[in-house]
Tab-separated table of C-alpha atoms in Angstrom:
chain	number	residue	atom	x	y	z
I	10	MET	CA	168.013	-150.157	-14.518
I	11	HIS	CA	169.798	-147.116	-13.051
I	12	SER	CA	170.681	-145.833	-16.531
I	13	LEU	CA	167.012	-145.878	-17.436
I	14	ALA	CA	166.211	-143.907	-14.306
I	15	ARG	CA	168.848	-141.274	-15.209
I	16	PHE	CA	167.392	-141.095	-18.743
I	17	LEU	CA	163.991	-140.263	-17.286
I	18	CYS	CA	165.505	-137.589	-15.073
I	19	THR	CA	167.255	-135.973	-18.034
I	20	ARG	CA	164.198	-135.944	-20.304
I	21	GLU	CA	161.657	-134.921	-17.693
I	22	SER	CA	163.667	-133.049	-15.066
I	23	SER	CA	161.005	-130.341	-14.740
I	24	LYS	CA	158.073	-132.732	-14.231
I	25	SER	CA	156.789	-134.156	-10.982
I	26	VAL	CA	156.796	-137.653	-12.438
I	27	VAL	CA	160.607	-137.886	-12.060
I	28	PRO	CA	160.786	-138.636	-8.347
I	29	LEU	CA	158.016	-141.187	-8.804
I	30	ALA	CA	159.919	-142.893	-11.633
I	31	VAL	CA	163.123	-142.954	-9.626
I	32	ARG	CA	161.335	-144.342	-6.603
I	33	SER	CA	159.607	-146.980	-8.753
I	34	PHE	CA	162.856	-148.281	-10.230
I	35	SER	CA	164.693	-148.062	-6.937
I	36	SER	CA	161.993	-150.011	-5.111
I	37	VAL	CA	162.579	-153.149	-7.210
I	38	THR	CA	166.371	-152.915	-7.378
I	39	SER	CA	166.971	-155.099	-4.341
I	40	ALA	CA	164.345	-157.624	-5.428
I	41	ALA	CA	165.725	-157.747	-8.962
I	42	ALA	CA	169.231	-158.264	-7.637
I	43	LYS	CA	167.983	-161.331	-5.830
I	44	SER	CA	166.035	-162.662	-8.804
I	45	PRO	CA	166.534	-161.157	-12.290
I	46	PHE	CA	163.195	-162.634	-13.321
I	47	LEU	CA	161.441	-160.031	-11.163
I	48	ARG	CA	162.593	-157.300	-13.535
I	49	PHE	CA	159.832	-158.435	-15.859
I	50	SER	CA	157.244	-159.648	-13.372
I	51	THR	CA	155.017	-158.336	-10.615
I	52	PRO	CA	156.916	-158.962	-7.336
I	53	ASP	CA	153.699	-159.650	-5.426
I	54	LEU	CA	152.267	-162.508	-7.464
I	55	ALA	CA	148.705	-163.441	-6.521
I	56	PRO	CA	147.076	-166.856	-6.820
I	57	ILE	CA	144.679	-167.189	-9.736
I	58	ASP	CA	141.077	-167.988	-8.864
I	59	HIS	CA	139.813	-170.791	-11.134
I	60	SER	CA	136.381	-171.125	-9.518
I	61	ALA	CA	134.406	-169.913	-12.532
I	62	LEU	CA	136.407	-172.141	-14.881
I	63	LEU	CA	136.078	-175.191	-12.639
I	64	ALA	CA	132.307	-174.793	-12.660
I	65	THR	CA	132.359	-175.580	-16.406
I	66	VAL	CA	134.305	-178.865	-16.074
I	67	PRO	CA	131.968	-181.776	-16.922
I	68	GLU	CA	131.000	-184.300	-14.271
I	69	THR	CA	132.272	-187.861	-14.607
I	70	GLN	CA	129.486	-190.436	-14.540
I	71	ILE	CA	130.441	-193.858	-13.201
I	72	THR	CA	128.492	-197.120	-13.237
I	73	THR	CA	129.753	-200.370	-11.721
I	74	LEU	CA	128.561	-203.500	-13.521
I	75	PRO	CA	127.659	-206.703	-11.614
I	76	ASN	CA	131.047	-208.231	-12.491
I	77	GLY	CA	132.879	-205.277	-10.939
I	78	LEU	CA	133.869	-203.553	-14.196
I	79	ARG	CA	133.576	-199.774	-13.908
I	80	VAL	CA	132.183	-197.834	-16.814
I	81	ALA	CA	133.008	-194.113	-16.685
I	82	THR	CA	132.120	-191.362	-19.130
I	83	GLU	CA	132.741	-187.638	-19.254
I	84	THR	CA	131.013	-185.476	-21.835
I	85	ILE	CA	133.094	-182.662	-23.343
I	86	PRO	CA	130.767	-179.966	-24.714
I	87	PHE	CA	130.887	-179.436	-28.480
I	88	ALA	CA	133.293	-182.382	-29.015
I	89	GLU	CA	132.716	-184.439	-32.163
I	90	THR	CA	135.094	-187.300	-31.377
I	91	THR	CA	135.353	-189.765	-28.542
I	92	THR	CA	138.286	-191.558	-26.978
I	93	VAL	CA	137.249	-194.839	-25.383
I	94	GLY	CA	139.584	-197.323	-23.786
I	95	VAL	CA	140.083	-200.135	-21.322
I	96	TRP	CA	142.627	-199.501	-18.558
I	97	ILE	CA	143.936	-202.585	-16.763
I	98	ASN	CA	146.109	-203.070	-13.690
I	99	SER	CA	148.569	-205.069	-15.731
I	100	GLY	CA	152.221	-204.435	-16.518
I	101	SER	CA	155.790	-205.474	-15.882
I	102	ARG	CA	155.506	-205.143	-12.092
I	103	PHE	CA	153.006	-208.040	-12.111
I	104	GLU	CA	155.459	-210.335	-13.920
I	105	ASN	CA	158.298	-212.552	-12.710
I	106	ASP	CA	161.776	-213.235	-14.047
I	107	ALA	CA	160.507	-216.099	-16.199
I	108	ASN	CA	157.718	-214.187	-17.966
I	109	ASN	CA	158.998	-210.599	-17.818
I	110	GLY	CA	157.810	-208.989	-21.050
I	111	VAL	CA	154.609	-211.018	-21.400
I	112	ALA	CA	152.270	-208.027	-20.802
I	113	HIS	CA	153.915	-206.109	-23.648
I	114	PHE	CA	153.981	-209.219	-25.833
I	115	LEU	CA	150.259	-209.687	-25.212
I	116	GLU	CA	149.601	-206.082	-26.237
I	117	HIS	CA	151.027	-206.924	-29.666
I	118	ILE	CA	149.221	-210.257	-30.072
I	119	LEU	CA	145.730	-209.023	-29.218
I	120	PHE	CA	145.654	-207.068	-32.492
I	121	LYS	CA	146.463	-210.164	-34.585
I	122	GLY	CA	142.924	-211.391	-35.140
I	123	THR	CA	139.915	-212.545	-33.121
I	124	LYS	CA	137.241	-215.225	-33.492
I	125	ARG	CA	135.045	-212.627	-35.233
I	126	ARG	CA	137.587	-210.546	-37.145
I	127	SER	CA	140.734	-211.391	-39.066
I	128	VAL	CA	143.677	-208.995	-38.885
I	129	ARG	CA	142.654	-207.479	-42.212
I	130	GLU	CA	139.007	-207.131	-41.219
I	131	LEU	CA	139.999	-205.444	-37.975
I	132	GLU	CA	142.222	-202.918	-39.719
I	133	VAL	CA	139.701	-202.208	-42.502
I	134	GLU	CA	136.845	-201.696	-40.028
I	135	VAL	CA	138.844	-199.134	-38.058
I	136	GLU	CA	140.012	-197.353	-41.224
I	137	ASP	CA	136.490	-197.255	-42.664
I	138	MET	CA	135.362	-195.359	-39.560
I	139	GLY	CA	138.308	-192.975	-39.891
I	140	GLY	CA	139.256	-194.113	-36.418
I	141	HIS	CA	142.462	-194.851	-34.566
I	142	LEU	CA	143.163	-198.021	-32.553
I	143	ASN	CA	146.200	-198.330	-30.325
I	144	ALA	CA	147.576	-199.638	-27.043
I	145	TYR	CA	150.441	-199.129	-24.624
I	146	THR	CA	151.976	-201.068	-21.759
I	147	GLY	CA	153.521	-199.543	-18.658
I	148	ARG	CA	154.929	-200.909	-15.435
I	149	GLU	CA	151.583	-200.872	-13.649
I	150	GLN	CA	148.942	-200.295	-16.294
I	151	THR	CA	148.077	-201.473	-19.781
I	152	CYS	CA	145.628	-199.612	-22.002
I	153	TYR	CA	143.780	-200.484	-25.201
I	154	TYR	CA	142.000	-197.490	-26.668
I	155	ALA	CA	140.213	-196.224	-29.760
I	156	LYS	CA	139.570	-192.694	-30.988
I	157	VAL	CA	136.422	-192.508	-33.114
I	158	LEU	CA	133.649	-190.158	-34.134
I	159	GLY	CA	130.919	-189.826	-31.533
I	160	LYS	CA	128.443	-191.767	-33.666
I	161	ASP	CA	130.839	-194.721	-33.827
I	162	LEU	CA	131.313	-195.063	-30.078
I	163	SER	CA	129.452	-198.401	-29.879
I	164	LYS	CA	131.598	-199.809	-32.713
I	165	GLY	CA	134.748	-198.757	-30.896
I	166	VAL	CA	133.602	-200.473	-27.695
I	167	ASP	CA	132.709	-203.625	-29.634
I	168	ILE	CA	136.163	-203.780	-31.225
I	169	LEU	CA	137.919	-203.277	-27.882
I	170	SER	CA	135.846	-205.978	-26.184
I	171	ASP	CA	136.443	-208.342	-29.103
I	172	ILE	CA	140.238	-208.085	-29.064
I	173	ILE	CA	140.403	-208.457	-25.272
I	174	MET	CA	137.837	-211.266	-24.915
I	175	HIS	CA	138.160	-213.230	-28.168
I	176	SER	CA	141.717	-212.860	-29.447
I	177	LEU	CA	142.964	-215.992	-31.228
I	178	LEU	CA	146.479	-215.887	-29.735
I	179	ASP	CA	147.655	-217.767	-32.820
I	180	GLU	CA	150.988	-219.582	-32.413
I	181	ARG	CA	152.190	-218.463	-35.848
I	182	ALA	CA	151.392	-214.834	-35.015
I	183	ILE	CA	153.252	-215.178	-31.713
I	184	ASN	CA	156.366	-216.485	-33.472
I	185	ARG	CA	156.211	-213.750	-36.134
I	186	GLU	CA	155.829	-211.053	-33.494
I	187	ARG	CA	159.089	-211.951	-31.764
I	188	ASP	CA	161.125	-210.279	-34.500
I	189	VAL	CA	158.855	-207.213	-34.398
I	190	ILE	CA	159.399	-206.806	-30.655
I	191	LEU	CA	163.146	-207.395	-30.952
I	192	ARG	CA	163.343	-204.637	-33.578
I	193	GLU	CA	161.296	-202.415	-31.277
I	194	MET	CA	163.802	-203.133	-28.510
I	195	GLU	CA	166.668	-202.107	-30.794
I	196	GLU	CA	164.934	-198.794	-31.515
I	197	VAL	CA	164.141	-198.214	-27.835
I	198	ASN	CA	167.751	-198.858	-26.839
I	199	LYS	CA	168.885	-196.209	-29.317
I	200	GLN	CA	166.821	-193.623	-27.430
I	201	MET	CA	168.932	-192.521	-24.488
I	202	SER	CA	165.934	-191.131	-22.627
I	203	GLU	CA	164.249	-194.563	-22.666
I	204	LEU	CA	167.449	-196.392	-21.752
I	205	VAL	CA	168.256	-194.064	-18.867
I	206	PHE	CA	164.851	-194.495	-17.249
I	207	ASP	CA	165.079	-198.290	-17.576
I	208	HIS	CA	168.424	-198.136	-15.783
I	209	LEU	CA	166.956	-195.714	-13.251
I	210	HIS	CA	164.127	-198.094	-12.337
I	211	ALA	CA	166.500	-201.064	-12.252
I	212	THR	CA	168.799	-199.353	-9.794
I	213	ALA	CA	166.078	-197.662	-7.717
I	214	PHE	CA	163.977	-200.827	-7.330
I	215	ASN	CA	166.617	-203.480	-7.892
I	216	THR	CA	165.028	-206.051	-5.561
I	217	SER	CA	161.424	-205.393	-6.609
I	218	PRO	CA	159.199	-205.979	-9.666
I	219	LEU	CA	159.211	-202.270	-10.574
I	220	GLY	CA	162.860	-202.685	-11.511
I	221	ARG	CA	162.019	-204.901	-14.465
I	222	THR	CA	161.830	-203.485	-17.984
I	223	ILE	CA	158.535	-203.362	-19.860
I	224	LEU	CA	159.791	-205.214	-22.943
I	225	GLY	CA	161.635	-207.860	-20.923
I	226	PRO	CA	165.014	-209.460	-21.700
I	227	VAL	CA	165.861	-210.827	-25.143
I	228	LYS	CA	165.793	-214.440	-23.952
I	229	ASN	CA	162.202	-214.028	-22.736
I	230	ILE	CA	161.056	-212.409	-25.969
I	231	LYS	CA	162.494	-215.376	-27.855
I	232	SER	CA	160.876	-217.946	-25.559
I	233	ILE	CA	157.482	-216.581	-24.423
I	234	ASN	CA	154.827	-219.024	-25.610
I	235	ARG	CA	151.059	-219.213	-25.929
I	236	GLU	CA	150.659	-221.053	-22.622
I	237	GLN	CA	152.393	-218.242	-20.715
I	238	ILE	CA	150.245	-215.628	-22.449
I	239	VAL	CA	147.020	-217.538	-21.686
I	240	GLN	CA	148.026	-217.915	-18.040
I	241	TYR	CA	148.755	-214.208	-17.794
I	242	ILE	CA	145.315	-213.391	-19.230
I	243	LYS	CA	143.655	-215.733	-16.717
I	244	THR	CA	145.428	-213.995	-13.857
I	245	HIS	CA	145.195	-210.342	-14.866
I	246	TYR	CA	142.473	-209.919	-17.474
I	247	ARG	CA	139.663	-212.358	-16.719
I	248	GLY	CA	138.038	-214.549	-14.109
I	249	PRO	CA	139.161	-218.080	-13.205
I	250	ARG	CA	137.239	-219.691	-16.097
I	251	MET	CA	138.175	-217.017	-18.642
I	252	THR	CA	134.486	-216.233	-19.145
I	253	HIS	CA	134.301	-212.856	-17.442
I	254	TYR	CA	136.387	-209.759	-17.094
I	255	ARG	CA	138.200	-209.515	-13.802
I	256	GLY	CA	136.244	-206.337	-13.098
I	257	PRO	CA	138.113	-204.743	-10.177
I	258	ARG	CA	141.301	-204.694	-12.255
I	259	MET	CA	139.644	-202.960	-15.199
I	260	VAL	CA	138.052	-199.645	-16.107
I	261	LEU	CA	136.214	-198.863	-19.309
I	262	ALA	CA	136.530	-195.102	-19.711
I	263	ALA	CA	135.262	-192.797	-22.376
I	264	ALA	CA	135.657	-189.068	-22.528
I	265	GLY	CA	135.897	-189.977	-21.920
I	266	ALA	CA	140.492	-201.351	-9.438
I	267	VAL	CA	143.186	-202.775	-7.862
I	268	ASP	CA	143.353	-205.331	-5.012
I	269	HIS	CA	146.229	-204.071	-2.858
I	270	ASP	CA	146.548	-207.441	-1.132
I	271	GLU	CA	147.699	-208.932	-4.423
I	272	LEU	CA	150.449	-206.367	-4.857
I	273	GLU	CA	153.977	-207.235	-4.010
I	274	PRO	CA	155.429	-204.193	-2.197
I	275	SER	CA	158.134	-202.374	-4.145
I	276	LEU	CA	161.097	-201.343	-2.038
I	277	PHE	CA	163.142	-198.276	-2.980
I	278	THR	CA	166.736	-199.430	-2.607
I	279	GLY	CA	168.700	-196.709	-4.364
I	280	SER	CA	172.090	-197.111	-6.039
I	281	ALA	CA	173.903	-195.928	-9.138
I	282	VAL	CA	174.376	-197.344	-12.624
I	283	ARG	CA	176.572	-196.146	-15.486
I	284	ASP	CA	176.316	-197.409	-19.058
I	285	GLN	CA	179.290	-196.155	-21.052
I	286	LEU	CA	178.959	-195.890	-24.826
I	287	PRO	CA	182.434	-195.109	-26.225
I	288	ASP	CA	181.192	-193.546	-29.467
I	289	SER	CA	178.683	-191.222	-27.842
I	290	THR	CA	179.486	-187.520	-27.455
I	291	GLU	CA	176.528	-186.893	-25.140
I	292	CYS	CA	175.672	-187.941	-21.621
I	293	SER	CA	172.095	-188.804	-20.674
I	294	PHE	CA	171.724	-188.299	-16.945
I	295	ALA	CA	168.970	-188.994	-14.442
I	296	VAL	CA	168.903	-188.699	-10.674
I	297	ALA	CA	165.887	-189.709	-8.627
I	298	PHE	CA	164.798	-189.957	-5.023
I	299	LYS	CA	162.076	-192.036	-3.470
I	300	GLY	CA	158.880	-190.275	-4.463
I	301	ALA	CA	155.268	-190.665	-3.416
I	302	SER	CA	152.616	-193.219	-4.221
I	303	TRP	CA	149.409	-192.102	-5.929
I	304	THR	CA	147.547	-191.812	-2.630
I	305	ASP	CA	150.369	-190.325	-0.557
I	306	PRO	CA	149.462	-186.783	0.621
I	307	ASP	CA	152.952	-185.656	-0.411
I	308	SER	CA	152.218	-186.525	-4.057
I	309	ILE	CA	150.569	-183.123	-4.538
I	310	SER	CA	153.532	-181.279	-3.058
I	311	LEU	CA	155.856	-183.127	-5.418
I	312	MET	CA	153.642	-182.167	-8.374
I	313	VAL	CA	154.120	-178.523	-7.389
I	314	MET	CA	157.866	-179.015	-6.956
I	315	GLN	CA	158.116	-180.634	-10.377
I	316	THR	CA	156.437	-177.588	-11.902
I	317	MET	CA	158.691	-175.251	-9.929
I	318	ILE	CA	161.852	-176.947	-11.224
I	319	GLY	CA	160.413	-177.105	-14.731
I	320	GLY	CA	162.463	-177.983	-17.765
I	321	TRP	CA	164.334	-176.472	-20.682
I	322	ASP	CA	165.377	-177.365	-24.234
I	323	ARG	CA	167.945	-175.352	-26.172
I	324	ASN	CA	165.995	-175.947	-29.397
I	325	ASN	CA	163.135	-173.870	-28.046
I	326	GLY	CA	165.279	-170.753	-27.786
I	327	VAL	CA	163.548	-169.549	-24.628
I	328	GLY	CA	164.007	-170.019	-20.926
I	329	LYS	CA	167.145	-168.093	-20.056
I	330	HIS	CA	165.016	-165.691	-18.044
I	331	GLY	CA	162.640	-168.310	-16.670
I	332	SER	CA	161.546	-168.292	-13.064
I	333	SER	CA	163.367	-171.548	-12.234
I	334	ALA	CA	166.866	-170.967	-10.871
I	335	LEU	CA	167.995	-174.283	-12.357
I	336	THR	CA	166.648	-173.300	-15.785
I	337	GLN	CA	168.567	-170.024	-15.644
I	338	ALA	CA	171.791	-171.772	-14.597
I	339	VAL	CA	171.521	-174.515	-17.242
I	340	ALA	CA	170.565	-172.132	-20.059
I	341	ASN	CA	173.025	-169.338	-19.306
I	342	GLU	CA	176.000	-171.559	-18.494
I	343	GLY	CA	175.331	-174.122	-21.228
I	344	LEU	CA	175.287	-177.007	-18.758
I	345	ALA	CA	172.895	-179.185	-20.800
I	346	HIS	CA	171.116	-179.470	-24.131
I	347	ALA	CA	167.826	-180.144	-22.343
I	348	PHE	CA	166.482	-181.198	-18.972
I	349	MET	CA	163.184	-181.851	-17.234
I	350	ALA	CA	161.910	-182.638	-13.772
I	351	PHE	CA	159.848	-185.815	-13.475
I	352	ASN	CA	157.448	-187.170	-10.871
I	353	THR	CA	156.425	-190.795	-11.417
I	354	ASN	CA	153.789	-192.338	-9.146
I	355	TYR	CA	153.025	-195.997	-8.517
I	356	HIS	CA	150.596	-197.764	-6.177
I	357	ASP	CA	153.067	-198.057	-3.318
I	358	SER	CA	156.090	-195.952	-4.241
I	359	GLY	CA	157.376	-193.392	-6.722
I	360	LEU	CA	160.341	-191.618	-8.264
I	361	PHE	CA	161.030	-187.894	-8.209
I	362	GLY	CA	164.024	-186.391	-9.945
I	363	ILE	CA	165.653	-184.695	-12.914
I	364	TYR	CA	166.622	-186.013	-16.340
I	365	GLY	CA	168.934	-184.223	-18.740
I	366	VAL	CA	171.159	-184.547	-21.808
I	367	THR	CA	174.598	-182.892	-21.733
I	368	GLU	CA	177.928	-182.891	-23.490
I	369	LYS	CA	180.270	-185.504	-22.049
I	370	ASP	CA	182.515	-182.950	-20.372
I	371	ARG	CA	179.602	-181.050	-18.762
I	372	CYS	CA	177.852	-183.988	-17.117
I	373	GLN	CA	179.491	-183.480	-13.714
I	374	ASP	CA	178.735	-179.753	-13.778
I	375	PHE	CA	175.103	-180.406	-14.678
I	376	ALA	CA	174.772	-183.037	-11.949
I	377	ALA	CA	176.211	-180.624	-9.390
I	378	ALA	CA	173.797	-177.882	-10.463
I	379	CYS	CA	170.844	-180.282	-10.144
I	380	MET	CA	171.826	-181.442	-6.676
I	381	THR	CA	172.477	-177.897	-5.514
I	382	GLY	CA	169.108	-176.725	-6.791
I	383	LEU	CA	167.232	-179.652	-5.260
I	384	THR	CA	168.959	-179.245	-1.899
I	385	GLN	CA	168.203	-175.518	-1.774
I	386	MET	CA	164.509	-176.241	-2.259
I	387	CYS	CA	164.534	-178.185	1.004
I	388	TYR	CA	165.411	-175.071	2.953
I	389	GLU	CA	164.188	-172.068	0.993
I	390	VAL	CA	161.142	-171.704	-1.240
I	391	SER	CA	159.785	-168.219	-1.840
I	392	GLU	CA	156.047	-167.613	-1.725
I	393	THR	CA	156.277	-165.942	-5.138
I	394	ASP	CA	157.874	-169.010	-6.762
I	395	LEU	CA	155.405	-171.300	-5.019
I	396	THR	CA	152.402	-169.255	-6.161
I	397	ARG	CA	153.684	-169.117	-9.724
I	398	ALA	CA	154.179	-172.904	-9.805
I	399	LYS	CA	150.663	-173.495	-8.477
I	400	ASN	CA	149.199	-171.205	-11.129
I	401	GLN	CA	151.185	-172.951	-13.877
I	402	LEU	CA	150.245	-176.430	-12.672
I	403	LYS	CA	146.530	-175.658	-12.502
I	404	ALA	CA	146.594	-173.946	-15.886
I	405	SER	CA	148.300	-176.942	-17.506
I	406	MET	CA	145.595	-179.223	-16.109
I	407	MET	CA	142.898	-177.030	-17.624
I	408	PHE	CA	144.685	-177.061	-21.002
I	409	PHE	CA	144.521	-180.880	-21.025
I	410	GLN	CA	140.787	-180.732	-20.376
I	411	ASP	CA	140.253	-179.953	-24.076
I	412	SER	CA	141.695	-183.336	-25.145
I	413	SER	CA	139.298	-186.290	-25.128
I	414	HIS	CA	142.274	-188.672	-25.130
I	415	HIS	CA	143.759	-187.059	-22.029
I	416	VAL	CA	140.414	-186.933	-20.222
I	417	ALA	CA	139.708	-190.618	-20.952
I	418	GLU	CA	143.199	-191.553	-19.804
I	419	SER	CA	142.756	-189.541	-16.584
I	420	ILE	CA	139.421	-191.200	-15.854
I	421	GLY	CA	140.818	-194.712	-16.350
I	422	ARG	CA	143.938	-194.051	-14.296
I	423	GLU	CA	142.161	-192.312	-11.397
I	424	LEU	CA	139.530	-195.028	-11.016
I	425	LEU	CA	142.326	-197.601	-10.813
I	426	VAL	CA	144.579	-195.726	-8.385
I	427	TYR	CA	142.103	-193.680	-6.315
I	428	GLY	CA	138.993	-195.791	-6.710
I	429	ARG	CA	137.093	-192.691	-7.883
I	430	ARG	CA	137.291	-189.743	-10.245
I	431	MET	CA	138.839	-186.846	-8.331
I	432	PRO	CA	136.984	-183.582	-9.068
I	433	LYS	CA	139.159	-180.783	-10.434
I	434	ALA	CA	137.934	-178.493	-7.638
I	435	GLU	CA	139.257	-180.937	-5.028
I	436	LEU	CA	142.576	-181.327	-6.820
I	437	PHE	CA	142.979	-177.559	-7.129
I	438	ALA	CA	142.156	-177.131	-3.447
I	439	ARG	CA	144.890	-179.614	-2.565
I	440	ILE	CA	147.342	-177.757	-4.777
I	441	ASP	CA	146.409	-174.425	-3.162
I	442	ALA	CA	146.928	-175.969	0.289
I	443	VAL	CA	150.609	-176.761	-0.367
I	444	ASP	CA	152.661	-174.609	2.005
I	445	SER	CA	156.272	-173.569	1.478
I	446	ASN	CA	157.181	-173.842	5.162
I	447	THR	CA	155.818	-177.304	5.862
I	448	ASP	CA	154.540	-179.430	3.006
I	449	MET	CA	157.408	-178.734	0.606
I	450	ALA	CA	160.037	-179.571	3.222
I	451	VAL	CA	158.221	-182.691	4.411
I	452	ALA	CA	157.814	-183.922	0.854
I	453	PHE	CA	161.465	-183.726	-0.055
I	454	ALA	CA	164.003	-182.899	2.660
I	455	GLY	CA	164.331	-186.376	4.128
I	456	ASP	CA	165.426	-188.058	0.913
I	457	VAL	CA	167.886	-185.334	-0.090
I	458	GLU	CA	169.543	-185.300	3.318
I	459	ALA	CA	169.860	-189.077	3.187
I	460	MET	CA	171.480	-188.938	-0.250
């Protein structure tokens, strides 16, 4: 920086611009010494006003049917395709030790034929539309969704309702699917990122349903039967006589409700687990603290903190000069191959932390860097870093607005966890209200100090 200033003085010693140049470089020297990132950024970063952009975000229209099922749609201008799906408050946290894995098992079986369509007919009908039919199971929510052309929306809804309401649940299909799920488990267990987060939930919620895995144990996969599946459907998918949807637990969303008294509270217990694989040269590491539930006011602050910490992957070739101090330390010192901050919300609890992949001999160094960075955030967060994180978080949300799949997923999730579709303007206002001196400390300091 100083050498550049001297170069200007040498080339332009007779011009009045020299003192100005020297003053300009000198004025940022102290700031740059504190944060090298400021060498390439405006020190006084201003919040970005998204008002004009927010005015263009479509309104979500919601209708509640007599049986309690919510139907929500959001029109994306100029879109030619539609994502439509059914989101259900159903997952591994609603299971017990005897049937753990049944929600995921059911996800597989529902695609194996209905009273109206054989497996082949179902697949051909979707392919003939050029559509895409899929599903996923989580700890709290299960989703069945279809992506189709706009003109085929009614067909997509008909297929979804058929597989959920009229699936055959054939015994032979159930027995065949066991091997499929066991092979899926083998593949999942080869992915360290999946395995680490299963261990993380097991140790964080080891006395609660959230600690169970989504696929369930091998013995359950081998023994789950049709009777257990039918009972699970009666409890979580339909009414007592299996003739109606259990509306409050379901949302039909197209872009695209949960009874809290039925929930068993999940207690964050906290502990540590290590799974040593002798042949592995890498260490997959995750540390988490008790986070916030979906409706906890601190959930917004943790979203901002997650953005502030960020993530990095050596394969991307960028990030060494990123605004995150942890990113700079990890990238420049080679502490990890990749890392990311995560913020997972549930109905009554959550997990906030950092996941990373390192060489075996750098795991302790990476863990120390993570804990140091997290602890520092409890006591010192600059307004510039906070403003930048807010801008990045809001921009990322607007980027997702172009995806019908993401919009439909957001609608379904928000109606289940909030009971309404939260307007983007309200969400942005909550993000803007996060304060470095109060909200950030309240959101995080207690758990780190208790660590």
